[in-house]
Coordinates of C-alpha atoms in Angstrom, one line a residue:
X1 CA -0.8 -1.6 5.6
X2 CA 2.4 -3.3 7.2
X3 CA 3.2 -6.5 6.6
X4 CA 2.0 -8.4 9.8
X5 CA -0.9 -5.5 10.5
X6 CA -3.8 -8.1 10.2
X7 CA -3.4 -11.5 9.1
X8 CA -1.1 -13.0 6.7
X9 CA -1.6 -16.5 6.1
X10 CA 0.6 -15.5 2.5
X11 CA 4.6 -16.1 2.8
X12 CA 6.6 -13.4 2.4
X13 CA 9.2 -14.3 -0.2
X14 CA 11.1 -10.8 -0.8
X15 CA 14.7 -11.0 -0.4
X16 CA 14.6 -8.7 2.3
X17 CA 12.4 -9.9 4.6
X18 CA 13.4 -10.1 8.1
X19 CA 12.8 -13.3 9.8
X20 CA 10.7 -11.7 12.5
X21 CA 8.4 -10.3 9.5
X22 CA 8.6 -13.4 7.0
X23 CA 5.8 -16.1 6.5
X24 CA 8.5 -18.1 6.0
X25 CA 11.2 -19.8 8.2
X26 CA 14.2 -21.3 6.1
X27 CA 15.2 -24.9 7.0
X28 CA 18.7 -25.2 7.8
X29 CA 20.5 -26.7 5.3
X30 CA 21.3 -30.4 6.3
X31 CA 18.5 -30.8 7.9
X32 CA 15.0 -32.4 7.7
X33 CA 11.8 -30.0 7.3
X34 CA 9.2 -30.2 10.2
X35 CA 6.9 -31.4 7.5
X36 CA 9.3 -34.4 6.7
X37 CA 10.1 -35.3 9.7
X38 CA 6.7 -35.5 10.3
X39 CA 5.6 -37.4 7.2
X40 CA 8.6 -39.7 7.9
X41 CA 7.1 -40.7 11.5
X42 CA 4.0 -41.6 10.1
X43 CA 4.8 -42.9 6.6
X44 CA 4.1 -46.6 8.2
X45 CA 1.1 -45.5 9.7
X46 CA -2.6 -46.2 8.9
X47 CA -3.5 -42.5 10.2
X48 CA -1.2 -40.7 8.0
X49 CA -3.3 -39.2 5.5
X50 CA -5.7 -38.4 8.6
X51 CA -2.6 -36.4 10.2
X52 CA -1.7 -34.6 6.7
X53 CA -5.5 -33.9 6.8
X54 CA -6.3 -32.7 10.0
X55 CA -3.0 -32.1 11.7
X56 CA -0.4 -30.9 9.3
X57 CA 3.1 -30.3 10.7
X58 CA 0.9 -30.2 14.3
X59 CA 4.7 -31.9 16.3
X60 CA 5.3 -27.4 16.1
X61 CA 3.9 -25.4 19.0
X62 CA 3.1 -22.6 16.9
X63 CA 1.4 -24.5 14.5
X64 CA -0.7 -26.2 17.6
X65 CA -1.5 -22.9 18.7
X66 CA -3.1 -22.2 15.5
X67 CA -5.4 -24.5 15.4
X68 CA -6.4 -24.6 19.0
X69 CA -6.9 -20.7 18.3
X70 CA -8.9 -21.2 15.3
X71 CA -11.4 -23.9 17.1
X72 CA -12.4 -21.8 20.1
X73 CA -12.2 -18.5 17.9
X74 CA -14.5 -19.8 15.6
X75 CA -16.8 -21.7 18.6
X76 CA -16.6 -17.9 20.0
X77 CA -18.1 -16.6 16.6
X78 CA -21.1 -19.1 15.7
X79 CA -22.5 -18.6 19.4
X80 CA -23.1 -15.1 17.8
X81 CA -26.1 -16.8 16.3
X82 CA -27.8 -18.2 19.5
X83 CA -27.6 -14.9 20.9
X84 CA -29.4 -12.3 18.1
X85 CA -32.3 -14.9 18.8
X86 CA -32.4 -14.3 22.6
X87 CA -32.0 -10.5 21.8
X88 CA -34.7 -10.2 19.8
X89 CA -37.0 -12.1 21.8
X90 CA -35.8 -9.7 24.4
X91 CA -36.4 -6.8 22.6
X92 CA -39.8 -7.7 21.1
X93 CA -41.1 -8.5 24.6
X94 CA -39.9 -5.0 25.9
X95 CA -41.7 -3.3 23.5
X96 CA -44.7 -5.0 24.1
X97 CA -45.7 -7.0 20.9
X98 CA -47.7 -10.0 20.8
X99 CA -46.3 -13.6 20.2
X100 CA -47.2 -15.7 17.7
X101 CA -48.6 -19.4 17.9
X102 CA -45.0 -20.5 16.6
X103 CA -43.1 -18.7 19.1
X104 CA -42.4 -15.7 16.7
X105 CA -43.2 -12.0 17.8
X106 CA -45.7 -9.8 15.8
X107 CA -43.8 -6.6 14.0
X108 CA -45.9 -4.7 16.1
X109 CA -44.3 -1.4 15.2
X110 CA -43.6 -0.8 19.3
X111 CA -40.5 1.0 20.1
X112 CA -37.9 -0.4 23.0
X113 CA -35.6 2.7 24.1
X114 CA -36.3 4.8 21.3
X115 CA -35.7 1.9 18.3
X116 CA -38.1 -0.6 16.6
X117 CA -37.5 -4.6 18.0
X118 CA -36.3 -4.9 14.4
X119 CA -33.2 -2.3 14.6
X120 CA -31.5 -4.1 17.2
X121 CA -29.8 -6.6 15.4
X122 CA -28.4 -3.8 13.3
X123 CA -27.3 -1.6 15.9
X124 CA -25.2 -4.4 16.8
X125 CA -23.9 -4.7 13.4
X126 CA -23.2 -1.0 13.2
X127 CA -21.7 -0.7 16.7
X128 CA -19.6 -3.4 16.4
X129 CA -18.1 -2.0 12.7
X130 CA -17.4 1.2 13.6
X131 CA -15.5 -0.3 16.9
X132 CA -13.7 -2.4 14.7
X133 CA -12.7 -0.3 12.2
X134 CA -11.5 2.1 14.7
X135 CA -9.7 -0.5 16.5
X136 CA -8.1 -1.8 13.8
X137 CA -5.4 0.5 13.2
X138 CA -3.8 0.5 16.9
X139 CA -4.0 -3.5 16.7
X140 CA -2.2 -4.1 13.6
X141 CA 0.5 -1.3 15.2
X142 CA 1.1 -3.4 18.4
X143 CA 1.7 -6.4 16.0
X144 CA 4.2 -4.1 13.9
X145 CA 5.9 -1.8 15.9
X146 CA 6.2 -3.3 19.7
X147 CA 7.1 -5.9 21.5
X148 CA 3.7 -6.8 22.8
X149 CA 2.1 -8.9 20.2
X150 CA 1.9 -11.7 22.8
X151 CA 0.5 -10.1 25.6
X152 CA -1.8 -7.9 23.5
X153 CA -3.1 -11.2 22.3
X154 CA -3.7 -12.6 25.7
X155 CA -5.0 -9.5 26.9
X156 CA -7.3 -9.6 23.4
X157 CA -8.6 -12.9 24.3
X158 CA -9.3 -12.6 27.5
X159 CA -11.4 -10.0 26.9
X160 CA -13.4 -11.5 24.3
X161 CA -14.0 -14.4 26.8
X162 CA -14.9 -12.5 29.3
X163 CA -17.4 -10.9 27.3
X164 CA -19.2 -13.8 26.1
X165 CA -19.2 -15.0 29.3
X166 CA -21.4 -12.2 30.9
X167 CA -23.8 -13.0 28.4
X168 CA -25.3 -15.5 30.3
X169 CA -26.6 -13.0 32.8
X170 CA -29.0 -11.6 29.8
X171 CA -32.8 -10.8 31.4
X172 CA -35.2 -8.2 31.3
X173 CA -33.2 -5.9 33.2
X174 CA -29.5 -6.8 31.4
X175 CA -30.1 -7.7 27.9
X176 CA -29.8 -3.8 26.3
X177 CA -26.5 -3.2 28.5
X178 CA -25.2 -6.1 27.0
X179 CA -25.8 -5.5 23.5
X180 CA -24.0 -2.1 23.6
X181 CA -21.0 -4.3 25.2
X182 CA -20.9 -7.0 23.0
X183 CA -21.6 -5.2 19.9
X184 CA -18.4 -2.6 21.1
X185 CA -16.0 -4.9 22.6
X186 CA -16.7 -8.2 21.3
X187 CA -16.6 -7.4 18.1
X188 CA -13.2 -5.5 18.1
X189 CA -11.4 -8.1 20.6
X190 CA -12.3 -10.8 17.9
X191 CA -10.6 -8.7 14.9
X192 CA -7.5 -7.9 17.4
X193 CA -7.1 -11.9 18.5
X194 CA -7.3 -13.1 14.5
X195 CA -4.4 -9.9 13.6
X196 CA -2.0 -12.0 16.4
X197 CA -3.2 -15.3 15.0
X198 CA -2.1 -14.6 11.6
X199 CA 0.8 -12.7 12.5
X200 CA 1.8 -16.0 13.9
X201 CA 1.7 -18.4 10.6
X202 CA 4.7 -19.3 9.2
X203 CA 6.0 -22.6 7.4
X204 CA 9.6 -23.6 5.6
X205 CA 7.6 -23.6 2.3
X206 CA 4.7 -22.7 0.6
X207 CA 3.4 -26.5 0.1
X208 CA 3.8 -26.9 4.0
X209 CA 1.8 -23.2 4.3
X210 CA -0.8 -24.4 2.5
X211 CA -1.1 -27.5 4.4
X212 CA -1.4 -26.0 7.7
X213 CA -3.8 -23.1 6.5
X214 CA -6.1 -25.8 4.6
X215 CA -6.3 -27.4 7.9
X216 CA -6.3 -24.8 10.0
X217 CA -10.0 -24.0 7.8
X218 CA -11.2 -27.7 8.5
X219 CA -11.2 -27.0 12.5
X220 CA -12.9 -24.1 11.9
X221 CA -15.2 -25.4 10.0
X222 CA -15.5 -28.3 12.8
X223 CA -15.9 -25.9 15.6
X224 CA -19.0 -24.1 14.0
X225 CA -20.5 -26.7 12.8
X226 CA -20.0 -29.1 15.8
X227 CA -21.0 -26.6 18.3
X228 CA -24.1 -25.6 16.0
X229 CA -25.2 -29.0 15.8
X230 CA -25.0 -29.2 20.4
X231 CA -26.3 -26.4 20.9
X232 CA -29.6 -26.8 18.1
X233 CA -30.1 -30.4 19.4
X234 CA -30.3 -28.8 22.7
X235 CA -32.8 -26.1 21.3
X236 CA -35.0 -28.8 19.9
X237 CA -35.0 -31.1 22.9
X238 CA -35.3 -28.8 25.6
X239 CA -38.1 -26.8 24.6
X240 CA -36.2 -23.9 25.7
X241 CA -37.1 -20.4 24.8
X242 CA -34.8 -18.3 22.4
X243 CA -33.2 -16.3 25.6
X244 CA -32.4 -20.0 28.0
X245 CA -30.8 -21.3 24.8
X246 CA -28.9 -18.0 24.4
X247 CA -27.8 -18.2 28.3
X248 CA -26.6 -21.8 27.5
X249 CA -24.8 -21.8 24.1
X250 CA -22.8 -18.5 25.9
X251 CA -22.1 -20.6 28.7
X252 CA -20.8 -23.7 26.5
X253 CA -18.8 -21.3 24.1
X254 CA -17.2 -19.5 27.3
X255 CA -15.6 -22.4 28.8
X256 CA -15.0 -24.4 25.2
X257 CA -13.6 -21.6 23.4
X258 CA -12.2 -20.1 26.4
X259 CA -10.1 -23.5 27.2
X260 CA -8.7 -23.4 23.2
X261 CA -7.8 -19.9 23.6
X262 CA -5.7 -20.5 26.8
X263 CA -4.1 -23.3 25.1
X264 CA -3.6 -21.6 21.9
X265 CA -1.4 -18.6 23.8
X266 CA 0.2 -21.2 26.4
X267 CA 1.9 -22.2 23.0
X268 CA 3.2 -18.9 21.6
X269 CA 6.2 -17.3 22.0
X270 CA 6.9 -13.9 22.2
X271 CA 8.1 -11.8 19.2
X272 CA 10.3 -8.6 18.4
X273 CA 9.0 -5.5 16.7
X274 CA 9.1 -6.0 12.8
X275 CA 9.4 -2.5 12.5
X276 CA 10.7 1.1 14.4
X277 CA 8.4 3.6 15.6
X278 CA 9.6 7.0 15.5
X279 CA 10.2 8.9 18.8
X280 CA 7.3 10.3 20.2
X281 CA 4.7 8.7 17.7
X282 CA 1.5 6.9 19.3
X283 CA 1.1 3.3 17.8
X284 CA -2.4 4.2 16.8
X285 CA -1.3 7.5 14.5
X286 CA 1.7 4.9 13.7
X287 CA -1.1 2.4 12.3
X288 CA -3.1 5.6 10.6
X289 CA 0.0 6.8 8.8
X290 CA 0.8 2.9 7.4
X291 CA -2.6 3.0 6.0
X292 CA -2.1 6.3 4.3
X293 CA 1.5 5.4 3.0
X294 CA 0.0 2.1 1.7
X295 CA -2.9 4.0 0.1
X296 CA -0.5 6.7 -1.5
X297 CA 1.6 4.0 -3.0
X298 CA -1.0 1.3 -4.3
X299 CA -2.6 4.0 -6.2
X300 CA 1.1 4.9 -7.8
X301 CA 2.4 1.9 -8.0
X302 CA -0.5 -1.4 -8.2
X303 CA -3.9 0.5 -9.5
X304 CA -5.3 -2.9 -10.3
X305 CA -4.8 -3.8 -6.6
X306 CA -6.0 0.2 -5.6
X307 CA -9.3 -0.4 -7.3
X308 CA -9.9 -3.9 -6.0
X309 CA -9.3 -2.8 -2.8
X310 CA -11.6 0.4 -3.1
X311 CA -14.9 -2.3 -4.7
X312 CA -13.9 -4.9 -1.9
X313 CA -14.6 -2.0 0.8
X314 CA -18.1 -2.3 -1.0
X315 CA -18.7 -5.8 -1.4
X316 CA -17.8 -6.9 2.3
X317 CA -19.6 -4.2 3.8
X318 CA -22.4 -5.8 1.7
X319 CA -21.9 -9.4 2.1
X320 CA -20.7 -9.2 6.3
X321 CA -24.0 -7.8 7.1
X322 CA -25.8 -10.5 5.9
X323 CA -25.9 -12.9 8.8
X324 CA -27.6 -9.9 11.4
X325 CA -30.6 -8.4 8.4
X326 CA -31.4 -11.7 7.5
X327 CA -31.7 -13.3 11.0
X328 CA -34.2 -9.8 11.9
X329 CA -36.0 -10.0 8.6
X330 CA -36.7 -13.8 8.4
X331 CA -38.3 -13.2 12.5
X332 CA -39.5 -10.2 11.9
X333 CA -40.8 -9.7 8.4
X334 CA -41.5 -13.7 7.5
X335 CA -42.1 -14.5 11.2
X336 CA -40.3 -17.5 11.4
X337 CA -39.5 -19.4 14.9
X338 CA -36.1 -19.4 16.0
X339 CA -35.8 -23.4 15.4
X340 CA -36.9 -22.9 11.7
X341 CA -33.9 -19.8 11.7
X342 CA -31.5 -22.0 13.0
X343 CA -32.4 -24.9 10.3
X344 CA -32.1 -22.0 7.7
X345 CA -28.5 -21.3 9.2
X346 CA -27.3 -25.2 8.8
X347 CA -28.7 -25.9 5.5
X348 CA -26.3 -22.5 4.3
X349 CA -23.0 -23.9 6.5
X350 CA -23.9 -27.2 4.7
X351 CA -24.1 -25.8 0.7
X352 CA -20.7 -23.6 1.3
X353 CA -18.5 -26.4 -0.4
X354 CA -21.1 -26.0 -3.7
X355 CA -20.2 -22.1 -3.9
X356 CA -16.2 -23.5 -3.2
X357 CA -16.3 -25.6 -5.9
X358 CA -18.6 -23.1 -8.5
X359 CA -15.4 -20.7 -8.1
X360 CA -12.5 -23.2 -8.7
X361 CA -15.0 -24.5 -11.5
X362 CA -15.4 -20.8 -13.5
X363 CA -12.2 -19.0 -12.5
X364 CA -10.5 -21.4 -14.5
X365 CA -12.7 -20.9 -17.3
X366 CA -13.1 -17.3 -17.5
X367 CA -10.4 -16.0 -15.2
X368 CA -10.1 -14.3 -11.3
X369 CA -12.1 -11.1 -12.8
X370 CA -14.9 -12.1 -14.4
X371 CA -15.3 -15.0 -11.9
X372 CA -15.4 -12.2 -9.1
X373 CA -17.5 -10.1 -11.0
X374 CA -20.0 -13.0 -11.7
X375 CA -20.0 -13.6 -7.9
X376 CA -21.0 -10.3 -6.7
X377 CA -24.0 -9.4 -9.5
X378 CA -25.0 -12.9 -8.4
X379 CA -25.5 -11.7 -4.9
X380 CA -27.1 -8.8 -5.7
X381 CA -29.5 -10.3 -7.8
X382 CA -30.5 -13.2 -5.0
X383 CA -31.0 -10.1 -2.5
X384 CA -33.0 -8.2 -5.1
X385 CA -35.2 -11.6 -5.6
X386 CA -35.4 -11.9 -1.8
X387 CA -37.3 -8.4 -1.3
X388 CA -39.2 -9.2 -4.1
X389 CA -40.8 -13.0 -3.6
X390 CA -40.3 -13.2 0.1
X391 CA -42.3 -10.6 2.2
X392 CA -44.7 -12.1 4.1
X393 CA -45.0 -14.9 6.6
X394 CA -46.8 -17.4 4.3
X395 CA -43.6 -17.4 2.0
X396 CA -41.4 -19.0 4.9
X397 CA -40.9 -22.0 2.8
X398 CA -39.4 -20.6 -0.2
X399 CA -37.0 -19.1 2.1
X400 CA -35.0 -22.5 2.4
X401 CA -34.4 -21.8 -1.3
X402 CA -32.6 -18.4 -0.1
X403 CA -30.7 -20.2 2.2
X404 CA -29.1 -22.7 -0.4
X405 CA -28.6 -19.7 -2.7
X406 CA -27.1 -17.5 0.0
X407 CA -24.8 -20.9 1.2
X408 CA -23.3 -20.8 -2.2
X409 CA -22.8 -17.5 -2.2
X410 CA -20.7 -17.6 0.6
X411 CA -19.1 -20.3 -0.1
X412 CA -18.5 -18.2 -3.5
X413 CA -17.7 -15.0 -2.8
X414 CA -14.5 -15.3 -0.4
X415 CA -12.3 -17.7 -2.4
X416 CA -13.4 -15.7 -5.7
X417 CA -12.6 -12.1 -3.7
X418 CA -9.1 -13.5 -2.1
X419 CA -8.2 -15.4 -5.4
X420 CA -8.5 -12.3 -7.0
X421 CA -6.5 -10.6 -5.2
X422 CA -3.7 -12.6 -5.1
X423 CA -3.7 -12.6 -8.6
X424 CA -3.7 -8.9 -8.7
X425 CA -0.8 -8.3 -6.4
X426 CA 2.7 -8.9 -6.5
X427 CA 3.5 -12.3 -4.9
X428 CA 6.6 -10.3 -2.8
X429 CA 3.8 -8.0 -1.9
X430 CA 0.7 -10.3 -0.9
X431 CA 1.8 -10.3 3.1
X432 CA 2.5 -6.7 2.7
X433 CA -0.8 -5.8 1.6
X434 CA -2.5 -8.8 3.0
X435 CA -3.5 -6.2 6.2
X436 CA -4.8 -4.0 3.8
X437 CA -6.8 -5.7 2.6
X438 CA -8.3 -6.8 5.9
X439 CA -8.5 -3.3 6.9
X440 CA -10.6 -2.3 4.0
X441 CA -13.3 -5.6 4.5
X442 CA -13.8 -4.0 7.6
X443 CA -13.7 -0.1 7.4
X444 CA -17.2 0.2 6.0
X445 CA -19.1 -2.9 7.5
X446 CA -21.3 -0.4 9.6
X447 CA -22.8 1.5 6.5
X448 CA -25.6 -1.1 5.9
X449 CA -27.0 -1.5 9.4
X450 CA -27.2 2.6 9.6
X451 CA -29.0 2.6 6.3
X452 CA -31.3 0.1 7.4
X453 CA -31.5 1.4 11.0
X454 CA -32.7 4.8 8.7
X455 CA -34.8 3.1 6.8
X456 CA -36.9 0.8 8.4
X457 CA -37.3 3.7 11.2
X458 CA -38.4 6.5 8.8
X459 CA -40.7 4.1 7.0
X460 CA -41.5 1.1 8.6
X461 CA -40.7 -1.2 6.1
X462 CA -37.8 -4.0 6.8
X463 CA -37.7 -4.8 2.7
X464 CA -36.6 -1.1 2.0
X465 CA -34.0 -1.8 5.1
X466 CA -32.4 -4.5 2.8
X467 CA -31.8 -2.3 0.0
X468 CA -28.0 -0.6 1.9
X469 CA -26.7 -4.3 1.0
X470 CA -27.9 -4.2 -2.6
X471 CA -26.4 -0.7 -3.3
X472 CA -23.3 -1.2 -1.6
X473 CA -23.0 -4.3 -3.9
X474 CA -24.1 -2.4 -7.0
X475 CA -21.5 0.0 -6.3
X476 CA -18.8 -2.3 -5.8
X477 CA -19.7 -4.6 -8.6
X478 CA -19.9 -0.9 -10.7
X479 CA -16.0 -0.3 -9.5
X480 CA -15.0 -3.7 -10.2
X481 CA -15.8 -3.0 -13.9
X482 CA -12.9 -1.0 -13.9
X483 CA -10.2 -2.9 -12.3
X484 CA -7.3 -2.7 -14.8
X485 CA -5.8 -5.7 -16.4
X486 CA -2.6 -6.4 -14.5
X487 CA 0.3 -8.1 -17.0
X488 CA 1.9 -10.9 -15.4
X489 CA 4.3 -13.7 -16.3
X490 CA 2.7 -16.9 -17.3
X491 CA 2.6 -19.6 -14.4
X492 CA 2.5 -23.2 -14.9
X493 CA -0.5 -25.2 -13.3
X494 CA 1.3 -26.5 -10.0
X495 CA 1.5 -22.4 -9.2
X496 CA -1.9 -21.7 -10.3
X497 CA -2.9 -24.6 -8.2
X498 CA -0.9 -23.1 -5.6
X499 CA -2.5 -19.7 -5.7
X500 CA -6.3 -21.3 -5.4
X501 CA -5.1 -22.8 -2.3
X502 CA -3.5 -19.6 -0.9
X503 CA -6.9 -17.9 -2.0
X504 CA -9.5 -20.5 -0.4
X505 CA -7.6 -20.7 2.7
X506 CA -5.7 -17.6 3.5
X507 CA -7.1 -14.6 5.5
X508 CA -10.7 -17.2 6.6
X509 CA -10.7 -13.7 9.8
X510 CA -12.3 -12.0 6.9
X511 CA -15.1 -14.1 7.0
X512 CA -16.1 -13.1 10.8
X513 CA -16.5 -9.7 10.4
X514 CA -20.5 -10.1 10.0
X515 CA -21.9 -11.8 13.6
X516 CA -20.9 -8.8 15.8

């Protein structure tokens, strides 16, 4: 893929790098950095670790843009949650099935416009992956070959918005029209905004890249958790059903994440094609033919980076579809309330940093390989346990054991998977095929929701439904077995370091490919 198709948050050091296409923007000589200048103004300050922290290099508009993107982006995403609830409840009560005494709905085998209650979820999932994935290719081509990446942005934006705006007219009469919609544009809208966020980052160094990415990930990580926090203490106190609390955290993440956006784009300026497109091409059979070029020459040239990518298309397809089965198989299967879903959700934001610091802990021990490796069978085993001890509604409380184990996977898998790769690919080459890489997480992500969709419709059962993510990961983990060794030049431990922190905090789009 091109070098600015998806999301770069790696600096591109080759020598002949364009300064439209670089990560990286050269400080005159002569003159201070942004960073020291900034660390300069505050060196006196009581607040100036909180700045490095929070805010690093923030005095740059494009770096402010960033992180107002990144808040109402990732306030946009989490609201995602709210709203499978409502959908369900929706669903369930068009097809007719009872309710239970805690607010759950009996799997009552009903069918609501030709599917079971159950199958909604995932025809979400699988809508909203083949959009993307289709989508894709003509996004990463606006960012490469026109002048548009701005207003394509905007545009982007707005639409996704918009979008999750009209969710708050979800009733009886609405709710299946809007699934279609959000599940279709939603889903790609988001993907096309984080392409032009990336394509944005850039910093005079790769200490001052890491800096802004790491915090960059901390107001993410805010927004989610912040507006999860408002909108459950809302569910809990209001004794709202699933759908009103749906109707309200749209409404919130609308004008919250709305307002970031606006502010994030009033900062950007607008940039030049990085690259030609030929006379008469379209953008999107542009995008297609990057993505074929970039295939053809991987495989010649980087087959440890060629089989990685071919296992990750696997593995994320796997581990992004997570968040919709789970959500239908802990209400529908285990019959759990939406407040004792939502709890399930918090406690597996809250063990992330375990599964962060499991990775930094064994990828030094045992390498980026067999660390990656070790993640993935340990996913697949925690889903095969899942089917196996929790089935039926009297093990809801063991499921709070999943959600620990499934928090550190998370937390896990995407530093170990991004580390990896890093370490696999030439470091003049990690922008280049940074894209790629996003491409692939995303190009199968509808498989398992249309395997469950098959299965749980053809034999009623929501545990056989599970079983497209623990093949998928079987197969990817069986590919990764074969990833060559890649010889490399030794690197002293300030680069190592350097490369964990490109790996935890670079590409975190990659992470929101699951919700739609």
């Amino acid at each position: 893929m091109s070098t600015q198709l998806s999301s770069s948050a790696v600096p591109d050091t080759s020598p002949n790098a364009s300064p439209a296409s670089s990560s990286k923007v050269m400080t005159p000589p002569g003159t201070e950095s942004s960073k020291d200048a900034a660390t300069n103004a505050n060196k006196s300050g009581c607040c100036a670790g909180c700045n490095e922290f929070l805010l690093y290099d923030s005095g740059r508009k494009d770096v402010q843009a960033f992180y107002f993107n990144q808040f109402g982006r990732s306030i946009l995403f989490i609201s995602f949650m709210f709203l499978s609830l409502g959908v369900l409840q929706l669903a369930n009560q068009a097809a007719g099935c009872p309710q239970n005494e805690n607010g759950s709905y009996v799997n009552c085998g009903n069918t609501v416009y030709g599917m079971l209650p159950s199958d909604i979820l995932a025809l979400m999932a699988l809508i909203g992956g083949l959009s993307t994935a289709a989508f894709m290719p003509y996004a990463g081509a606006v960012v490469d070959f026109s002048d548009h990446r701005l207003t394509f942005g905007r545009v982007c934006a707005t639409i996704l918005v918009i979008i999750n705006f009209v969710q708050i007219f979800i009733f009886e009469s609405t709710w299946f029209f809007m699934v279609i919609a959000q599940s279709f544009i939603a889903a790609s809208t988001f993907m096309a905004n984080s392409m032009v966020l990336w394509s944005y980052v850039n910093a005079p160094s790769d200490h001052d890249l890491h800096g802004i990415t790491s915090s960059g990930r901390l107001w993410e990580t805010i927004a989610m958790l912040s507006f999860f926090i408002v909108v459950g203490i809302v569910q809990f106190t209001s004794g709202w059903d699933s759908v009103a609390v749906a109707r309200f955290s749209q409404a919130l993440a609308s004008v919250v994440g709305g307002f970031c956006l606006f502010l994030s784009y009033k900062r950007y300026e607008p940039v030049k094609a990085v690259k030609f497109l030929d006379n008469g091409k379209s953008l999107y059979i542009a995008g297609l033919v990057e993505i074929g070029k970039t295939s053809v020459s991987l495989w010649k040239t980087e087959p440890s980076a060629f089989v990685f990518l071919l296992a990750s298309i696997f593995n994320e397809a796997a581990v992004s579809s997570y968040t919709n089965l789970t959500i239908t198989y802990l209400a529908e299967q285990i019959q759990m309330s939406s407040t004792d879903i939502i709890i399930f959700i918090m406690i597996n934001f809250a063990t992330n940093p375990i599964g962060v610091a499991i990775h930094r802990y064994i990828a030094r021990k045992i390498g980026h390989k067999k660390n990656y490796m070790l993640c993935v069978a340990y996913f697949l085993i925690i889903g095969v346990f899942l089917i196996a001890f929790v089935y039926q509604p009297s093990d809801a409380n063991i499921t709070y054991i999943f959600s620990v184990l499934y928090g550190i996977a998370y937390g896990w898998y995407y530093p170990s998977s991004n580390g990896y790769f890093v370490s696999i690919v030439p470091e003049e080459k990690v922008t280049e095929l940074w894209g790629f890489n996003s491409f692939c997480s995303v190009s199968m992500s509808w498989a398992p929701p249309a395997i469950f969709i098959a299965l749980n419709q053809g034999t009623g059962s929501l545990r056989l439904g599970l079983l497209g993510g623990i093949i998928f990961l079987f197969i990817g983990l069986c590919i990764a077995v074969f990833i060559p060794e890649r010889v490399v030049a030794e690197k002293t431990d300030e680069e190592e370091g350097g490369n964990d922190i490109i790996a935890s905090r670079a590409g975190p789009e990659i992470e929101f490919t699951a919700p739609f």
